[in-house]
Amino acid sequence: MRRTIKVKIKNNALRRTIDQYFEAYKFCIEMGYNLQISSKRKIHDATYREIRKRWPGIPSALVQTVRDVACENLWAVRLKIKPIPKNKFIRYDKRTFEFRRKDNLVSLSTIEGRKKIPVRIPEYFKKYLDWNCKSAVATLRGNQLWLSLIMEANTPQKLQNKIYLGIDRGINNIAVTSDNKFYNSKKLREVKGKYQHKKAILQSKGTSSARRRLKRLSGKEKRFVRNLNHCLSKEVALKDFGNFCLEDLHIKKEKKLGKKFNKKLGNWSYGQFQQFLDYKLEEQGKNLILVDPSYTSQRCSVCGHIENSNRQNNRFRCKSCGFELNADLNASRNIAYLGKSEIGRLPVIQPIVSPVKTDTSLLALAIGR
Ligand SMILES: [Zn+2]
């Protein structure tokens, strides 16, 4: 399994290297696209000499990674477009990069030789420090250089735990789990409301200082939500279950299941919760299962009867057997049932696309998606 530690760095030689590297990248893309080739061998033959001639300062090991990224990106878009990312970048591998944890620094190849650059690892990432680190990506965003350290560890063996937990995500409750736990969103709504109020005032002012404060405020709000998602996903992931079932929100959105819910999606980062939960489960050898969200709120979790009018606001009352329960809790039990039954399970488990877990090729980072 992989995690990314992202840190800010400063170095002028790296800045100059990133400029040249990106030019060389665009050159590879141009050649690959024009000749309609994406194999490493062919792109190498078509570009290597020219790159060495035009940008003689780029170390040859970096010329190889530039070609590799270009090939992967061209292949990913099937040579239909020229994949040029928004941000300039450099991919580093073990020949061009070293992370020295003890000294809190990285050593990177640049056009001016190896440079040792200090890094400060944020508290939250420190738990990944004993993982392996063989590659990294430097990016220039705006005027800031970032370094993403790719940390790797063996994925733990799957637990032989066949117990299923259903998790319903909603509006009144951030989450309700089928073991009868409610995580209400009162605090979240309070804080969100406070921020929205402040933001509205600042927006109406429209001065440049108001805009600056607005930016700071949304940064603060994001961090609050992020922290809440961390705490919540941590607590849920530690529960003694082997399989954690969630509704697939992409389907939920597509099928327009609940307009309110869609609106809410913008406010509260359900996707982030899922991503955090996914990481935490993976580290413990537990499973995340996504299920089809159809009828989860209309189905009776006792007799299986499905009827729209079974649900009245927060109350679920079965028209067939008379079973009564909190509507979100009933839904969470249906979600657990679907995860277990495999009928409602989606054929392919599709975690939220994240650059952190899917970046074997670092494509997401490199194309800036
Ligand atoms: Zn019933």
CSV table of C-alpha atoms and ligand atoms in Angstrom, one decimal:
chain,number,residue,atom,x,y,z
A,1,MET,CA,0.0,0.0,0.0
A,2,ARG,CA,1.0,3.5,-0.7
A,3,ARG,CA,0.6,6.9,1.0
A,4,THR,CA,1.8,10.3,0.0
A,5,ILE,CA,3.5,12.8,2.3
A,6,LYS,CA,3.3,16.2,0.9
A,7,VAL,CA,5.7,18.9,2.0
A,8,LYS,CA,6.7,22.4,1.0
A,9,ILE,CA,10.3,22.9,-0.1
A,10,LYS,CA,12.5,25.7,-1.2
A,11,ASN,CA,15.5,25.5,-3.6
A,12,ASN,CA,16.4,27.7,-6.6
A,13,ALA,CA,18.4,25.0,-8.4
A,14,LEU,CA,15.3,22.7,-8.2
A,15,ARG,CA,13.2,25.5,-9.5
A,16,ARG,CA,15.4,25.9,-12.6
A,17,THR,CA,15.5,22.1,-13.0
A,18,ILE,CA,11.7,21.9,-13.0
A,19,ASP,CA,11.5,24.4,-15.8
A,20,GLN,CA,13.9,22.5,-18.0
A,21,TYR,CA,12.4,19.1,-17.1
A,22,PHE,CA,9.0,20.3,-18.0
A,23,GLU,CA,10.2,21.6,-21.4
A,24,ALA,CA,11.7,18.2,-22.1
A,25,TYR,CA,8.5,16.6,-21.0
A,26,LYS,CA,6.5,18.7,-23.5
A,27,PHE,CA,9.0,17.8,-26.2
A,28,CYS,CA,8.5,14.1,-25.5
A,29,ILE,CA,4.7,14.5,-25.6
A,30,GLU,CA,4.9,16.5,-28.8
A,31,MET,CA,7.0,13.8,-30.5
A,32,GLY,CA,5.0,10.9,-29.2
A,33,TYR,CA,1.8,12.5,-30.3
A,34,ASN,CA,3.0,13.5,-33.7
A,35,LEU,CA,4.5,10.1,-34.4
A,36,GLN,CA,1.6,8.3,-32.5
A,37,ILE,CA,3.9,6.3,-30.4
A,38,SER,CA,3.8,5.6,-26.7
A,39,SER,CA,6.3,2.8,-26.1
A,40,LYS,CA,9.4,3.6,-24.0
A,41,ARG,CA,11.8,2.2,-26.5
A,42,LYS,CA,10.3,4.2,-29.4
A,43,ILE,CA,10.0,7.5,-27.5
A,44,HIS,CA,13.5,7.0,-26.2
A,45,ASP,CA,14.9,6.6,-29.8
A,46,ALA,CA,12.9,9.6,-31.0
A,47,THR,CA,13.8,12.0,-28.2
A,48,TYR,CA,16.9,11.1,-26.2
A,49,ARG,CA,19.6,12.7,-28.4
A,50,GLU,CA,17.7,15.9,-28.9
A,51,ILE,CA,16.9,16.3,-25.2
A,52,ARG,CA,20.6,15.8,-24.3
A,53,LYS,CA,21.5,18.5,-26.9
A,54,ARG,CA,18.8,21.0,-26.0
A,55,TRP,CA,19.0,20.6,-22.2
A,56,PRO,CA,22.5,19.2,-21.5
A,57,GLY,CA,22.2,20.0,-17.8
A,58,ILE,CA,19.4,17.5,-17.1
A,59,PRO,CA,21.0,14.4,-15.6
A,60,SER,CA,20.5,11.3,-17.8
A,61,ALA,CA,18.6,9.5,-15.0
A,62,LEU,CA,16.0,12.3,-15.0
A,63,VAL,CA,15.8,12.2,-18.8
A,64,GLN,CA,14.7,8.6,-18.4
A,65,THR,CA,12.0,9.5,-15.9
A,66,VAL,CA,10.8,12.3,-18.1
A,67,ARG,CA,10.4,9.8,-20.9
A,68,ASP,CA,8.7,7.3,-18.6
A,69,VAL,CA,6.1,9.8,-17.4
A,70,ALA,CA,5.5,11.0,-21.0
A,71,CYS,CA,4.9,7.4,-22.2
A,72,GLU,CA,2.5,6.6,-19.4
A,73,ASN,CA,0.5,9.7,-19.9
A,74,LEU,CA,0.3,9.3,-23.6
A,75,TRP,CA,-0.7,5.7,-23.2
A,76,ALA,CA,-3.4,6.7,-20.6
A,77,VAL,CA,-5.1,9.0,-23.1
A,78,ARG,CA,-4.6,6.5,-25.9
A,79,LEU,CA,-2.6,9.1,-27.9
A,80,LYS,CA,-5.8,11.0,-28.5
A,81,ILE,CA,-4.7,14.3,-26.9
A,82,LYS,CA,-1.4,15.8,-25.7
A,83,PRO,CA,-1.5,15.3,-21.9
A,84,ILE,CA,0.1,18.5,-20.6
A,85,PRO,CA,-0.4,19.0,-16.9
A,86,LYS,CA,-1.3,22.4,-15.3
A,87,ASN,CA,1.7,22.3,-13.0
A,88,LYS,CA,5.3,21.7,-13.8
A,89,PHE,CA,6.7,18.6,-12.1
A,90,ILE,CA,9.7,16.2,-11.9
A,91,ARG,CA,9.4,12.5,-11.1
A,92,TYR,CA,12.2,11.3,-8.9
A,93,ASP,CA,13.2,7.7,-8.4
A,94,LYS,CA,15.7,5.9,-6.3
A,95,ARG,CA,18.6,6.9,-8.5
A,96,THR,CA,17.8,10.6,-8.4
A,97,PHE,CA,16.4,11.0,-4.9
A,98,GLU,CA,17.0,10.0,-1.3
A,99,PHE,CA,14.9,10.8,1.8
A,100,ARG,CA,17.0,11.0,4.9
A,101,ARG,CA,14.6,10.8,7.7
A,102,LYS,CA,17.0,11.2,10.5
A,103,ASP,CA,18.4,14.5,9.2
A,104,ASN,CA,15.0,15.7,8.0
A,105,LEU,CA,16.2,16.3,4.5
A,106,VAL,CA,15.9,15.1,0.9
A,107,SER,CA,18.7,14.8,-1.6
A,108,LEU,CA,17.6,15.5,-5.2
A,109,SER,CA,19.3,15.5,-8.6
A,110,THR,CA,19.2,18.9,-10.3
A,111,ILE,CA,20.9,20.6,-13.3
A,112,GLU,CA,23.4,21.9,-10.7
A,113,GLY,CA,24.2,18.6,-9.1
A,114,ARG,CA,22.8,16.9,-6.1
A,115,LYS,CA,21.1,19.2,-3.6
A,116,LYS,CA,20.3,18.6,0.0
A,117,ILE,CA,17.0,20.3,0.9
A,118,PRO,CA,15.5,20.3,4.4
A,119,VAL,CA,11.9,19.1,4.8
A,120,ARG,CA,9.5,19.4,7.7
A,121,ILE,CA,7.2,16.4,8.1
A,122,PRO,CA,3.7,17.4,9.4
A,123,GLU,CA,2.7,15.6,12.6
A,124,TYR,CA,-0.1,13.8,10.9
A,125,PHE,CA,2.2,12.1,8.4
A,126,LYS,CA,4.8,10.9,11.0
A,127,LYS,CA,3.1,7.5,11.3
A,128,TYR,CA,4.3,6.7,7.8
A,129,LEU,CA,7.9,7.5,8.4
A,130,ASP,CA,9.0,3.9,8.9
A,131,TRP,CA,7.6,3.0,5.5
A,132,ASN,CA,9.8,2.7,2.5
A,133,CYS,CA,10.4,5.7,0.3
A,134,LYS,CA,11.8,5.1,-3.1
A,135,SER,CA,10.2,7.8,-5.2
A,136,ALA,CA,8.9,11.3,-5.1
A,137,VAL,CA,7.4,14.0,-7.2
A,138,ALA,CA,8.3,17.6,-7.1
A,139,THR,CA,5.6,20.1,-8.4
A,140,LEU,CA,5.5,23.8,-8.8
A,141,ARG,CA,2.1,25.2,-7.9
A,142,GLY,CA,1.8,28.9,-8.4
A,143,ASN,CA,5.1,30.0,-6.9
A,144,GLN,CA,5.4,27.2,-4.4
A,145,LEU,CA,7.5,24.1,-4.7
A,146,TRP,CA,6.0,20.9,-3.3
A,147,LEU,CA,7.5,17.5,-2.8
A,148,SER,CA,5.3,14.4,-2.6
A,149,LEU,CA,7.1,11.6,-0.9
A,150,ILE,CA,5.7,8.2,-2.0
A,151,MET,CA,5.7,5.9,1.1
A,152,GLU,CA,5.2,2.2,0.6
A,153,ALA,CA,4.6,-0.7,2.9
A,154,ASN,CA,3.3,-4.2,2.5
A,155,THR,CA,-0.4,-4.5,2.6
A,156,PRO,CA,-1.5,-6.4,5.7
A,157,GLN,CA,-3.1,-9.8,5.2
A,158,LYS,CA,-6.9,-9.7,5.1
A,159,LEU,CA,-8.6,-10.5,8.4
A,160,GLN,CA,-10.8,-13.6,8.4
A,161,ASN,CA,-13.6,-11.6,9.9
A,162,LYS,CA,-17.0,-12.2,8.2
A,163,ILE,CA,-19.0,-9.6,10.2
A,164,TYR,CA,-20.5,-6.7,8.2
A,165,LEU,CA,-21.1,-3.2,9.3
A,166,GLY,CA,-23.4,-0.9,7.3
A,167,ILE,CA,-22.8,2.8,7.3
A,168,ASP,CA,-25.4,5.3,6.3
A,169,ARG,CA,-24.3,8.8,5.5
A,170,GLY,CA,-27.0,11.4,5.7
A,171,ILE,CA,-28.0,14.9,6.6
A,172,ASN,CA,-29.1,14.8,10.3
A,173,ASN,CA,-26.4,12.3,11.0
A,174,ILE,CA,-23.0,12.4,9.4
A,175,ALA,CA,-23.1,8.6,9.8
A,176,VAL,CA,-25.3,6.0,11.4
A,177,THR,CA,-23.8,2.5,11.7
A,178,SER,CA,-25.7,-0.7,11.9
A,179,ASP,CA,-24.4,-1.4,15.4
A,180,ASN,CA,-26.8,1.3,16.5
A,181,LYS,CA,-24.3,4.2,16.8
A,182,PHE,CA,-25.3,7.7,15.7
A,183,TYR,CA,-22.8,10.3,14.7
A,184,ASN,CA,-24.9,13.4,14.6
A,185,SER,CA,-23.9,16.4,12.5
A,186,LYS,CA,-25.0,19.1,15.0
A,187,LYS,CA,-21.5,20.4,15.7
A,188,LEU,CA,-20.6,20.2,12.0
A,189,ARG,CA,-23.7,22.2,11.0
A,190,GLU,CA,-23.1,24.7,13.8
A,191,VAL,CA,-19.5,25.4,12.7
A,192,LYS,CA,-20.5,25.3,9.0
A,193,GLY,CA,-23.2,27.8,9.7
A,194,LYS,CA,-20.8,30.1,11.5
A,195,TYR,CA,-18.4,30.0,8.6
A,196,GLN,CA,-21.1,30.6,6.0
A,197,HIS,CA,-22.3,33.7,7.9
A,198,LYS,CA,-18.8,35.1,8.2
A,199,LYS,CA,-18.1,34.4,4.5
A,200,ALA,CA,-21.3,36.1,3.4
A,201,ILE,CA,-20.3,39.2,5.2
A,202,LEU,CA,-16.8,39.2,3.7
A,203,GLN,CA,-18.1,38.5,0.2
A,204,SER,CA,-20.4,41.5,0.3
A,205,LYS,CA,-17.5,43.7,1.2
A,206,GLY,CA,-15.5,42.7,-1.9
A,207,THR,CA,-12.3,44.6,-0.8
A,208,SER,CA,-8.9,42.9,-1.3
A,209,SER,CA,-8.4,42.5,2.4
A,210,ALA,CA,-11.8,40.9,2.6
A,211,ARG,CA,-10.8,38.5,-0.1
A,212,ARG,CA,-7.7,37.6,1.8
A,213,ARG,CA,-9.6,36.9,4.9
A,214,LEU,CA,-12.1,34.9,2.9
A,215,LYS,CA,-9.3,32.7,1.6
A,216,ARG,CA,-8.0,32.2,5.1
A,217,LEU,CA,-11.4,31.4,6.4
A,218,SER,CA,-12.1,28.7,3.8
A,219,GLY,CA,-8.7,27.2,4.6
A,220,LYS,CA,-9.7,27.0,8.2
A,221,GLU,CA,-13.1,25.5,7.3
A,222,LYS,CA,-11.4,22.9,5.2
A,223,ARG,CA,-9.1,21.9,8.0
A,224,PHE,CA,-12.0,21.6,10.4
A,225,VAL,CA,-13.9,19.2,8.0
A,226,ARG,CA,-10.7,17.3,7.4
A,227,ASN,CA,-10.0,16.8,11.1
A,228,LEU,CA,-13.6,15.8,11.7
A,229,ASN,CA,-13.4,13.2,8.9
A,230,HIS,CA,-10.1,11.9,10.4
A,231,CYS,CA,-11.6,11.5,13.8
A,232,LEU,CA,-14.8,10.0,12.6
A,233,SER,CA,-13.2,7.5,10.1
A,234,LYS,CA,-10.7,6.5,12.8
A,235,GLU,CA,-13.4,5.7,15.3
A,236,VAL,CA,-15.5,3.8,12.7
A,237,ALA,CA,-12.5,1.9,11.3
A,238,LEU,CA,-11.5,0.6,14.8
A,239,LYS,CA,-14.9,-1.2,15.2
A,240,ASP,CA,-14.6,-4.9,15.5
A,241,PHE,CA,-15.9,-5.7,12.0
A,242,GLY,CA,-14.2,-7.1,9.0
A,243,ASN,CA,-16.3,-5.6,6.3
A,244,PHE,CA,-17.5,-2.0,6.2
A,245,CYS,CA,-20.3,-1.3,3.7
A,246,LEU,CA,-21.1,2.1,2.2
A,247,GLU,CA,-23.4,3.3,-0.5
A,248,ASP,CA,-21.7,4.2,-3.7
A,249,LEU,CA,-22.2,8.0,-3.9
A,250,HIS,CA,-21.5,8.1,-7.6
A,251,ILE,CA,-24.5,6.0,-8.3
A,252,LYS,CA,-26.5,7.9,-5.7
A,253,LYS,CA,-25.7,11.1,-7.6
A,254,GLU,CA,-26.4,9.6,-11.0
A,255,LYS,CA,-29.7,8.1,-10.0
A,256,LYS,CA,-30.7,11.4,-8.4
A,257,LEU,CA,-31.6,9.7,-5.2
A,258,GLY,CA,-32.6,12.6,-3.1
A,259,LYS,CA,-32.0,16.1,-4.2
A,260,LYS,CA,-31.3,17.2,-0.7
A,261,PHE,CA,-28.6,14.6,-0.5
A,262,ASN,CA,-26.9,16.0,-3.6
A,263,LYS,CA,-27.0,19.5,-2.2
A,264,LYS,CA,-25.5,18.2,0.9
A,265,LEU,CA,-22.7,16.5,-1.0
A,266,GLY,CA,-21.3,19.9,-1.7
A,267,ASN,CA,-21.3,20.9,1.9
A,268,TRP,CA,-19.9,18.0,3.6
A,269,SER,CA,-17.1,16.0,2.2
A,270,TYR,CA,-18.5,12.5,2.1
A,271,GLY,CA,-15.9,11.5,-0.4
A,272,GLN,CA,-13.2,12.5,2.0
A,273,PHE,CA,-14.7,10.4,4.7
A,274,GLN,CA,-14.7,7.4,2.4
A,275,GLN,CA,-11.1,7.9,1.4
A,276,PHE,CA,-9.9,8.2,5.0
A,277,LEU,CA,-11.9,5.2,6.0
A,278,ASP,CA,-10.5,3.2,3.1
A,279,TYR,CA,-6.9,4.0,4.2
A,280,LYS,CA,-7.6,3.1,7.8
A,281,LEU,CA,-9.3,-0.2,6.9
A,282,GLU,CA,-6.5,-1.2,4.5
A,283,GLU,CA,-3.9,-0.7,7.2
A,284,GLN,CA,-5.8,-3.1,9.4
A,285,GLY,CA,-6.6,-5.7,6.8
A,286,LYS,CA,-10.3,-4.9,6.7
A,287,ASN,CA,-12.5,-4.4,3.6
A,288,LEU,CA,-14.4,-1.5,2.3
A,289,ILE,CA,-17.5,-2.6,0.3
A,290,LEU,CA,-19.6,-0.3,-1.9
A,291,VAL,CA,-23.2,-1.2,-2.5
A,292,ASP,CA,-25.9,0.0,-4.8
A,293,PRO,CA,-27.9,2.7,-2.9
A,294,SER,CA,-31.2,2.0,-4.6
A,295,TYR,CA,-34.0,1.4,-2.0
A,296,THR,CA,-31.8,1.4,1.0
A,297,SER,CA,-34.1,3.9,2.7
A,298,GLN,CA,-37.4,2.3,1.5
A,299,ARG,CA,-36.6,-1.3,2.3
A,300,CYS,CA,-37.7,-2.9,5.6
A,301,SER,CA,-34.6,-4.4,7.2
A,302,VAL,CA,-36.7,-7.1,8.9
A,303,CYS,CA,-39.0,-8.5,6.2
A,304,GLY,CA,-37.5,-7.0,3.0
A,305,HIS,CA,-40.7,-5.3,1.9
A,306,ILE,CA,-40.0,-2.2,-0.3
A,307,GLU,CA,-42.4,0.7,-0.4
A,308,ASN,CA,-41.8,4.4,-0.8
A,309,SER,CA,-44.2,5.3,2.0
A,310,ASN,CA,-42.4,3.1,4.4
A,311,ARG,CA,-40.3,6.1,5.3
A,312,GLN,CA,-41.7,9.2,6.9
A,313,ASN,CA,-39.0,11.7,7.5
A,314,ASN,CA,-36.8,10.3,10.2
A,315,ARG,CA,-39.1,7.4,11.0
A,316,PHE,CA,-39.3,4.1,9.2
A,317,ARG,CA,-42.5,2.1,9.6
A,318,CYS,CA,-43.0,-1.0,7.5
A,319,LYS,CA,-46.3,-1.1,5.7
A,320,SER,CA,-46.1,-4.9,5.5
A,321,CYS,CA,-44.9,-6.1,8.9
A,322,GLY,CA,-45.2,-3.0,11.1
A,323,PHE,CA,-41.6,-2.9,12.1
A,324,GLU,CA,-40.5,0.5,13.3
A,325,LEU,CA,-37.1,2.1,13.6
A,326,ASN,CA,-35.1,5.3,13.1
A,327,ALA,CA,-34.9,5.7,9.3
A,328,ASP,CA,-31.2,6.1,9.0
A,329,LEU,CA,-30.5,3.1,11.3
A,330,ASN,CA,-32.9,1.0,9.1
A,331,ALA,CA,-30.9,2.1,6.1
A,332,SER,CA,-27.6,1.2,7.6
A,333,ARG,CA,-28.9,-2.3,8.3
A,334,ASN,CA,-30.0,-2.6,4.7
A,335,ILE,CA,-26.5,-1.4,3.6
A,336,ALA,CA,-24.9,-4.1,5.7
A,337,TYR,CA,-27.4,-6.7,4.3
A,338,LEU,CA,-26.5,-5.6,0.7
A,339,GLY,CA,-22.8,-5.8,1.4
A,340,LYS,CA,-23.2,-9.3,2.8
A,341,SER,CA,-25.6,-10.7,0.3
A,342,GLU,CA,-23.4,-9.8,-2.7
A,343,ILE,CA,-26.6,-9.0,-4.6
A,344,GLY,CA,-26.2,-5.3,-3.9
A,345,ARG,CA,-22.5,-5.3,-4.0
A,346,LEU,CA,-21.0,-3.6,-7.0
A,347,PRO,CA,-19.2,-5.8,-9.4
A,348,VAL,CA,-16.0,-3.8,-9.1
A,349,ILE,CA,-15.1,-2.0,-6.0
A,350,GLN,CA,-14.3,1.5,-7.0
A,351,PRO,CA,-12.7,3.6,-4.3
A,352,ILE,CA,-12.8,7.3,-4.8
A,353,VAL,CA,-10.1,8.2,-7.2
A,354,SER,CA,-7.2,9.6,-5.2
A,355,PRO,CA,-3.7,10.5,-6.3
A,356,VAL,CA,-2.5,9.0,-3.0
A,357,LYS,CA,-3.4,5.4,-3.7
A,358,THR,CA,-3.5,5.2,-7.5
A,359,ASP,CA,-0.3,6.8,-8.3
A,360,THR,CA,1.9,3.9,-9.4
A,361,SER,CA,2.5,6.0,-12.5
A,362,LEU,CA,1.9,9.2,-10.7
A,363,LEU,CA,-0.4,10.0,-13.6
A,364,ALA,CA,-2.9,11.8,-11.5
A,365,LEU,CA,-0.2,14.1,-10.1
A,366,ALA,CA,1.5,14.5,-13.4
A,367,ILE,CA,-1.5,15.4,-15.4
A,368,GLY,CA,-2.9,17.4,-12.5
A,369,ARG,CA,-6.3,15.7,-12.4
B,1,ZN,ZN,-41.3,-5.2,7.2
